[in-house]
PDB file of C-alpha atoms in Angstrom:
ATOM      1  CA  MET A   1     269.720 110.311  16.733  1.00 36.00           C
ATOM      2  CA  THR A   2     271.665 113.653  17.054  1.00 41.00           C
ATOM      3  CA  LEU A   3     275.233 113.981  16.355  1.00 40.00           C
ATOM      4  CA  ALA A   4     277.412 115.808  18.732  1.00 50.00           C
ATOM      5  CA  ASN A   5     280.543 116.165  16.445  1.00 57.00           C
ATOM      6  CA  PRO A   6     280.459 115.569  12.235  1.00 65.00           C
ATOM      7  CA  GLN A   7     284.014 116.146  12.393  1.00 62.00           C
ATOM      8  CA  ALA A   8     284.067 113.079  14.332  1.00 52.00           C
ATOM      9  CA  ALA A   9     282.388 110.800  11.513  1.00 55.00           C
ATOM     10  CA  GLY A  10     284.351 112.251   8.901  1.00 68.00           C
ATOM     11  CA  HIS A  11     282.058 112.696   5.841  1.00 82.00           C
ATOM     12  CA  LYS A  12     279.521 115.339   4.652  1.00 86.00           C
ATOM     13  CA  ARG A  13     276.522 113.100   5.453  1.00 86.00           C
ATOM     14  CA  ALA A  14     277.045 113.991   8.858  1.00 87.00           C
ATOM     15  CA  TRP A  15     278.141 117.450   8.352  1.00 89.00           C
ATOM     16  CA  ARG A  16     274.242 117.917   6.313  1.00 87.00           C
ATOM     17  CA  SER A  17     272.168 115.984   9.151  1.00 86.00           C
ATOM     18  CA  TRP A  18     274.259 117.942  11.785  1.00 85.00           C
ATOM     19  CA  ALA A  19     273.495 121.119  10.811  1.00 86.00           C
ATOM     20  CA  LYS A  20     270.154 120.212   9.909  1.00 83.00           C
ATOM     21  CA  LEU A  21     269.470 119.814  13.531  1.00 84.00           C
ATOM     22  CA  ILE A  22     270.809 123.187  14.900  1.00 79.00           C
ATOM     23  CA  VAL A  23     270.765 126.311  11.708  1.00 80.00           C
ATOM     24  CA  LYS A  24     268.145 128.267  12.870  1.00 81.00           C
ATOM     25  CA  PRO A  25     266.799 130.622   9.907  1.00 81.00           C
ATOM     26  CA  PRO A  26     268.874 133.827   9.512  1.00 83.00           C
ATOM     27  CA  ALA A  27     266.941 137.477  12.302  1.00 83.00           C
ATOM     28  CA  ALA A  28     265.649 139.201   9.727  1.00 85.00           C
ATOM     29  CA  HIS A  29     268.177 142.463  10.835  1.00 88.00           C
ATOM     30  CA  ILE A  30     270.725 139.585  10.500  1.00 89.00           C
ATOM     31  CA  SER A  31     270.030 138.934   6.819  1.00 87.00           C
ATOM     32  CA  GLN A  32     269.413 142.525   6.130  1.00 89.00           C
ATOM     33  CA  ARG A  33     273.222 142.920   7.038  1.00 92.00           C
ATOM     34  CA  VAL A  34     274.029 140.735   4.999  1.00 93.00           C
ATOM     35  CA  ALA A  35     272.076 141.989   2.414  1.00 89.00           C
ATOM     36  CA  GLY A  36     273.186 145.036   2.293  1.00 92.00           C
ATOM     37  CA  HIS A  37     276.899 144.732   2.490  1.00 95.00           C
ATOM     38  CA  ILE A  38     276.324 142.223  -0.499  1.00 95.00           C
ATOM     39  CA  ALA A  39     274.542 145.560  -2.188  1.00 92.00           C
ATOM     40  CA  ASP A  40     277.815 147.425  -1.781  1.00 94.00           C
ATOM     41  CA  PHE A  41     280.002 144.318  -3.107  1.00 96.00           C
ATOM     42  CA  VAL A  42     278.034 144.630  -6.640  1.00 93.00           C
ATOM     43  CA  ASP A  43     278.584 147.848  -7.186  1.00 92.00           C
ATOM     44  CA  SER A  44     282.964 146.789  -7.381  1.00 92.00           C
ATOM     45  CA  ILE A  45     281.351 143.861  -9.676  1.00 93.00           C
ATOM     46  CA  GLU A  46     281.838 144.728 -13.916  1.00 91.00           C
ATOM     47  CA  GLY A  47     279.191 142.102 -15.539  1.00 92.00           C
ATOM     48  CA  GLN A  48     276.614 139.477 -14.628  1.00 94.00           C
ATOM     49  CA  ILE A  49     275.396 138.510 -11.273  1.00 95.00           C
ATOM     50  CA  VAL A  50     274.568 135.170 -10.207  1.00 95.00           C
ATOM     51  CA  LEU A  51     271.391 135.566  -8.193  1.00 93.00           C
ATOM     52  CA  TYR A  52     269.252 132.124  -6.222  1.00 88.00           C
ATOM     53  CA  SER A  53     265.981 131.899  -5.457  1.00 84.00           C
ATOM     54  CA  HIS A  54     265.384 131.446  -1.188  1.00 84.00           C
ATOM     55  CA  LEU A  55     264.651 128.382   0.744  1.00 80.00           C
ATOM     56  CA  PRO A  56     263.599 128.884   4.198  1.00 79.00           C
ATOM     57  CA  GLY A  57     266.700 130.085   6.524  1.00 81.00           C
ATOM     58  CA  GLU A  58     268.514 131.353   3.275  1.00 86.00           C
ATOM     59  CA  ILE A  59     269.511 134.557   3.340  1.00 89.00           C
ATOM     60  CA  ALA A  60     267.391 136.477  -0.086  1.00 87.00           C
ATOM     61  CA  VAL A  61     269.223 138.162  -2.291  1.00 88.00           C
ATOM     62  CA  ASP A  62     266.450 139.254  -5.101  1.00 83.00           C
ATOM     63  CA  HIS A  63     266.148 142.492  -3.149  1.00 84.00           C
ATOM     64  CA  LEU A  64     268.397 143.036  -5.486  1.00 88.00           C
ATOM     65  CA  LEU A  65     265.845 143.249  -8.809  1.00 86.00           C
ATOM     66  CA  ASN A  66     264.917 146.197  -7.412  1.00 86.00           C
ATOM     67  CA  ARG A  67     268.441 148.663  -8.232  1.00 85.00           C
ATOM     68  CA  ALA A  68     268.007 150.658 -11.355  1.00 81.00           C
ATOM     69  CA  ASP A  69     270.416 148.038 -12.884  1.00 87.00           C
ATOM     70  CA  LYS A  70     268.713 145.155 -12.381  1.00 86.00           C
ATOM     71  CA  GLU A  71     269.590 144.250 -16.018  1.00 89.00           C
ATOM     72  CA  ARG A  72     273.099 142.952 -15.314  1.00 92.00           C
ATOM     73  CA  PHE A  73     271.327 139.839 -12.911  1.00 94.00           C
ATOM     74  CA  VAL A  74     270.625 136.714 -13.677  1.00 94.00           C
ATOM     75  CA  LEU A  75     268.259 133.960 -12.195  1.00 93.00           C
ATOM     76  CA  THR A  76     269.422 129.658 -12.193  1.00 91.00           C
ATOM     77  CA  ARG A  77     267.255 127.731 -13.069  1.00 90.00           C
ATOM     78  CA  SER A  78     266.929 123.367 -12.433  1.00 86.00           C
ATOM     79  CA  ASN A  79     266.755 121.004 -14.497  1.00 80.00           C
ATOM     80  CA  PRO A  80     267.059 117.928 -15.151  1.00 73.00           C
ATOM     81  CA  GLY A  81     270.254 115.859 -15.172  1.00 70.00           C
ATOM     82  CA  MET A  82     271.161 118.437 -12.368  1.00 62.00           C
ATOM     83  CA  ALA A  83     271.823 121.503 -14.651  1.00 81.00           C
ATOM     84  CA  LEU A  84     271.848 124.430 -13.553  1.00 86.00           C
ATOM     85  CA  SER A  85     271.008 127.166 -16.584  1.00 89.00           C
ATOM     86  CA  LEU A  86     271.248 131.179 -16.292  1.00 93.00           C
ATOM     87  CA  HIS A  87     268.143 133.415 -17.798  1.00 94.00           C
ATOM     88  CA  PRO A  88     267.274 137.069 -16.962  1.00 93.00           C
ATOM     89  CA  ALA A  89     266.712 138.203 -13.424  1.00 90.00           C
ATOM     90  CA  GLY A  90     262.693 139.864 -15.215  1.00 88.00           C
ATOM     91  CA  ALA A  91     261.746 136.577 -16.641  1.00 91.00           C
ATOM     92  CA  PRO A  92     258.921 135.022 -16.411  1.00 92.00           C
ATOM     93  CA  LEU A  93     258.769 132.592 -13.056  1.00 92.00           C
ATOM     94  CA  GLU A  94     257.256 128.855 -12.251  1.00 92.00           C
ATOM     95  CA  ARG A  95     257.319 127.491  -8.614  1.00 89.00           C
ATOM     96  CA  HIS A  96     259.503 124.819  -8.674  1.00 85.00           C
ATOM     97  CA  ARG A  97     259.474 121.819  -6.503  1.00 82.00           C
ATOM     98  CA  PHE A  98     261.418 122.478  -3.725  1.00 77.00           C
ATOM     99  CA  GLY A  99     258.456 125.541  -3.321  1.00 79.00           C
ATOM    100  CA  PHE A 100     261.485 128.351  -4.511  1.00 83.00           C
ATOM    101  CA  TRP A 101     260.658 130.122  -7.915  1.00 87.00           C
ATOM    102  CA  GLN A 102     262.403 129.970 -10.686  1.00 89.00           C
ATOM    103  CA  PRO A 103     262.678 130.624 -14.646  1.00 92.00           C
ATOM    104  CA  VAL A 104     260.362 128.632 -16.591  1.00 94.00           C
ATOM    105  CA  ALA A 105     261.574 126.838 -18.548  1.00 90.00           C
ATOM    106  CA  HIS A 106     261.230 128.721 -22.183  1.00 92.00           C
ATOM    107  CA  ALA A 107     262.680 132.119 -21.264  1.00 94.00           C
ATOM    108  CA  PRO A 108     266.336 133.307 -22.670  1.00 95.00           C
ATOM    109  CA  GLN A 109     269.232 131.448 -21.237  1.00 94.00           C
ATOM    110  CA  VAL A 110     272.231 133.952 -20.583  1.00 93.00           C
ATOM    111  CA  GLU A 111     275.199 132.488 -22.062  1.00 91.00           C
ATOM    112  CA  PRO A 112     277.145 131.889 -18.898  1.00 90.00           C
ATOM    113  CA  SER A 113     280.927 133.530 -19.735  1.00 91.00           C
ATOM    114  CA  SER A 114     279.502 137.358 -19.143  1.00 92.00           C
ATOM    115  CA  VAL A 115     278.984 135.758 -15.189  1.00 95.00           C
ATOM    116  CA  ALA A 116     281.404 138.546 -13.043  1.00 96.00           C
ATOM    117  CA  MET A 117     280.027 136.427 -10.159  1.00 97.00           C
ATOM    118  CA  VAL A 118     277.842 134.659  -8.286  1.00 96.00           C
ATOM    119  CA  LEU A 119     275.798 134.562  -5.369  1.00 96.00           C
ATOM    120  CA  VAL A 120     275.959 131.520  -3.335  1.00 95.00           C
ATOM    121  CA  PRO A 121     273.908 130.141  -1.083  1.00 92.00           C
ATOM    122  CA  ALA A 122     274.639 126.594   1.243  1.00 91.00           C
ATOM    123  CA  LEU A 123     273.865 124.865   4.142  1.00 90.00           C
ATOM    124  CA  LEU A 124     277.192 125.575   6.294  1.00 93.00           C
ATOM    125  CA  PHE A 125     280.208 127.590   4.645  1.00 94.00           C
ATOM    126  CA  ASP A 126     284.102 126.751   6.072  1.00 93.00           C
ATOM    127  CA  ARG A 127     286.369 129.274   6.407  1.00 92.00           C
ATOM    128  CA  HIS A 128     288.753 128.594   3.928  1.00 94.00           C
ATOM    129  CA  GLY A 129     285.083 128.977   1.565  1.00 94.00           C
ATOM    130  CA  THR A 130     283.662 125.121   1.452  1.00 93.00           C
ATOM    131  CA  ARG A 131     280.717 125.064   1.137  1.00 92.00           C
ATOM    132  CA  LEU A 132     278.367 122.580   2.351  1.00 90.00           C
ATOM    133  CA  GLY A 133     275.006 122.567   0.042  1.00 84.00           C
ATOM    134  CA  ARG A 134     272.535 120.435  -0.068  1.00 79.00           C
ATOM    135  CA  GLY A 135     274.513 117.032  -1.668  1.00 69.00           C
ATOM    136  CA  ALA A 136     272.789 117.042  -5.550  1.00 73.00           C
ATOM    137  CA  GLY A 137     275.910 118.954  -6.420  1.00 72.00           C
ATOM    138  CA  TYR A 138     273.901 121.299  -8.993  1.00 81.00           C
ATOM    139  CA  TYR A 139     276.289 124.266  -7.950  1.00 86.00           C
ATOM    140  CA  ASP A 140     279.805 122.541  -8.065  1.00 86.00           C
ATOM    141  CA  ARG A 141     279.096 121.728 -11.666  1.00 87.00           C
ATOM    142  CA  PHE A 142     277.690 124.797 -13.269  1.00 89.00           C
ATOM    143  CA  LEU A 143     280.411 126.479 -10.867  1.00 92.00           C
ATOM    144  CA  ALA A 144     282.914 124.185 -13.095  1.00 90.00           C
ATOM    145  CA  LYS A 145     282.147 126.015 -16.070  1.00 90.00           C
ATOM    146  CA  ILE A 146     282.540 129.574 -15.167  1.00 92.00           C
ATOM    147  CA  PRO A 147     286.133 129.278 -13.542  1.00 91.00           C
ATOM    148  CA  GLN A 148     286.552 133.608 -14.614  1.00 92.00           C
ATOM    149  CA  ALA A 149     283.247 134.028 -11.978  1.00 95.00           C
ATOM    150  CA  LEU A 150     283.666 135.105  -8.091  1.00 97.00           C
ATOM    151  CA  VAL A 151     282.206 132.800  -6.410  1.00 96.00           C
ATOM    152  CA  VAL A 152     280.316 134.112  -3.185  1.00 97.00           C
ATOM    153  CA  GLY A 153     279.160 132.618  -0.443  1.00 97.00           C
ATOM    154  CA  VAL A 154     276.405 134.353   0.993  1.00 96.00           C
ATOM    155  CA  THR A 155     275.323 133.032   4.941  1.00 93.00           C
ATOM    156  CA  ARG A 156     276.147 134.837   8.180  1.00 91.00           C
ATOM    157  CA  ARG A 157     278.825 133.988  11.375  1.00 92.00           C
ATOM    158  CA  SER A 158     277.042 131.000  12.711  1.00 90.00           C
ATOM    159  CA  THR A 159     277.068 129.365   9.814  1.00 91.00           C
ATOM    160  CA  VAL A 160     280.528 129.322   8.920  1.00 93.00           C
ATOM    161  CA  VAL A 161     282.729 126.495  10.741  1.00 91.00           C
ATOM    162  CA  GLY A 162     286.907 125.290  11.193  1.00 89.00           C
ATOM    163  CA  GLU A 163     287.148 123.186   8.232  1.00 89.00           C
ATOM    164  CA  LEU A 164     284.639 120.766   6.228  1.00 92.00           C
ATOM    165  CA  PRO A 165     285.383 117.494   4.709  1.00 89.00           C
ATOM    166  CA  VAL A 166     286.756 118.848   1.136  1.00 89.00           C
ATOM    167  CA  GLU A 167     286.108 116.720  -2.477  1.00 87.00           C
ATOM    168  CA  PRO A 168     287.970 116.912  -5.684  1.00 86.00           C
ATOM    169  CA  HIS A 169     284.584 118.417  -7.329  1.00 85.00           C
ATOM    170  CA  ASP A 170     284.111 120.964  -5.192  1.00 87.00           C
ATOM    171  CA  ILE A 171     284.985 124.532  -6.217  1.00 90.00           C
ATOM    172  CA  ALA A 172     285.455 126.627  -2.626  1.00 92.00           C
ATOM    173  CA  MET A 173     284.106 129.869  -2.677  1.00 95.00           C
ATOM    174  CA  THR A 174     286.119 133.451  -3.372  1.00 96.00           C
ATOM    175  CA  HIS A 175     284.310 135.315  -0.812  1.00 97.00           C
ATOM    176  CA  LEU A 176     281.995 134.935   1.176  1.00 97.00           C
ATOM    177  CA  ALA A 177     279.091 137.805   2.989  1.00 97.00           C
ATOM    178  CA  THR A 178     278.477 137.374   5.690  1.00 96.00           C
ATOM    179  CA  GLU A 179     277.139 139.883   8.927  1.00 95.00           C
ATOM    180  CA  ASP A 180     280.672 141.280   8.915  1.00 95.00           C
ATOM    181  CA  GLY A 181     281.332 142.485   4.779  1.00 96.00           C
ATOM    182  CA  VAL A 182     281.799 140.523   1.778  1.00 97.00           C
ATOM    183  CA  LEU A 183     285.012 138.995   3.143  1.00 95.00           C
ATOM    184  CA  LEU A 184     287.859 137.475   1.040  1.00 95.00           C
ATOM    185  CA  VAL A 185     288.451 133.823   2.008  1.00 93.00           C
ATOM    186  CA  SER A 186     292.182 131.943   2.938  1.00 85.00           C
ATOM    187  CA  PRO A 187     292.229 128.897   0.666  1.00 78.00           C
ATOM    188  CA  ARG A 188     293.090 125.824   2.409  1.00 72.00           C
ATOM    189  CA  VAL A 189     297.063 124.928   2.697  1.00 65.00           C
ATOM    190  CA  SER A 190     297.501 121.333   1.069  1.00 57.00           C
ATOM    191  CA  SER A 191     298.317 119.335   3.893  1.00 47.00           C
ATOM    192  CA  SER A 192     300.863 117.436   0.969  1.00 44.00           C
ATOM    193  CA  PHE A 193     304.697 117.869   0.670  1.00 37.00           C
ATOM    194  CA  THR A 194     305.922 117.400  -3.399  1.00 37.00           C
TER     195      THR A 194
END
């Protein structure tokens, strides 16, 4: 059964089902364009930058490891208990059970307080920076620990929708990186009055 209108259902499960049915992997030229904008943007950032190992269908950001300043980049590791840890990007890697590469368990750890920016993938984003991930909550828990960091959702224009459902634990992106550039998002306006 396909969902014609996930907004009518009003919950993340419906949006995830819809996204998995209609969202296709990005064309190579779109991924390269997004990656180019990210490379330009990180030049203005001082401090550690968190990369992710991409899953099929996500924009690859590993090209940043070819830069002269590659020691600035760190990778996440998914650990038992739904926690992400940070490790130098040059650490030895192992394949995660979902197929992406991550630092080995005994790799040195990086202190989250040194992070200036995090690049984050997702199934969908909305124009306010709300992220629809795969549902495990790894990034929401991690991002709550580093409020000082810029949070850049990495996607393409076709996977940015008007508005996604929001839950209290959701952490909004500060920017979205698409083929149009790395753009500041406009925060969601609360509909409640005080």
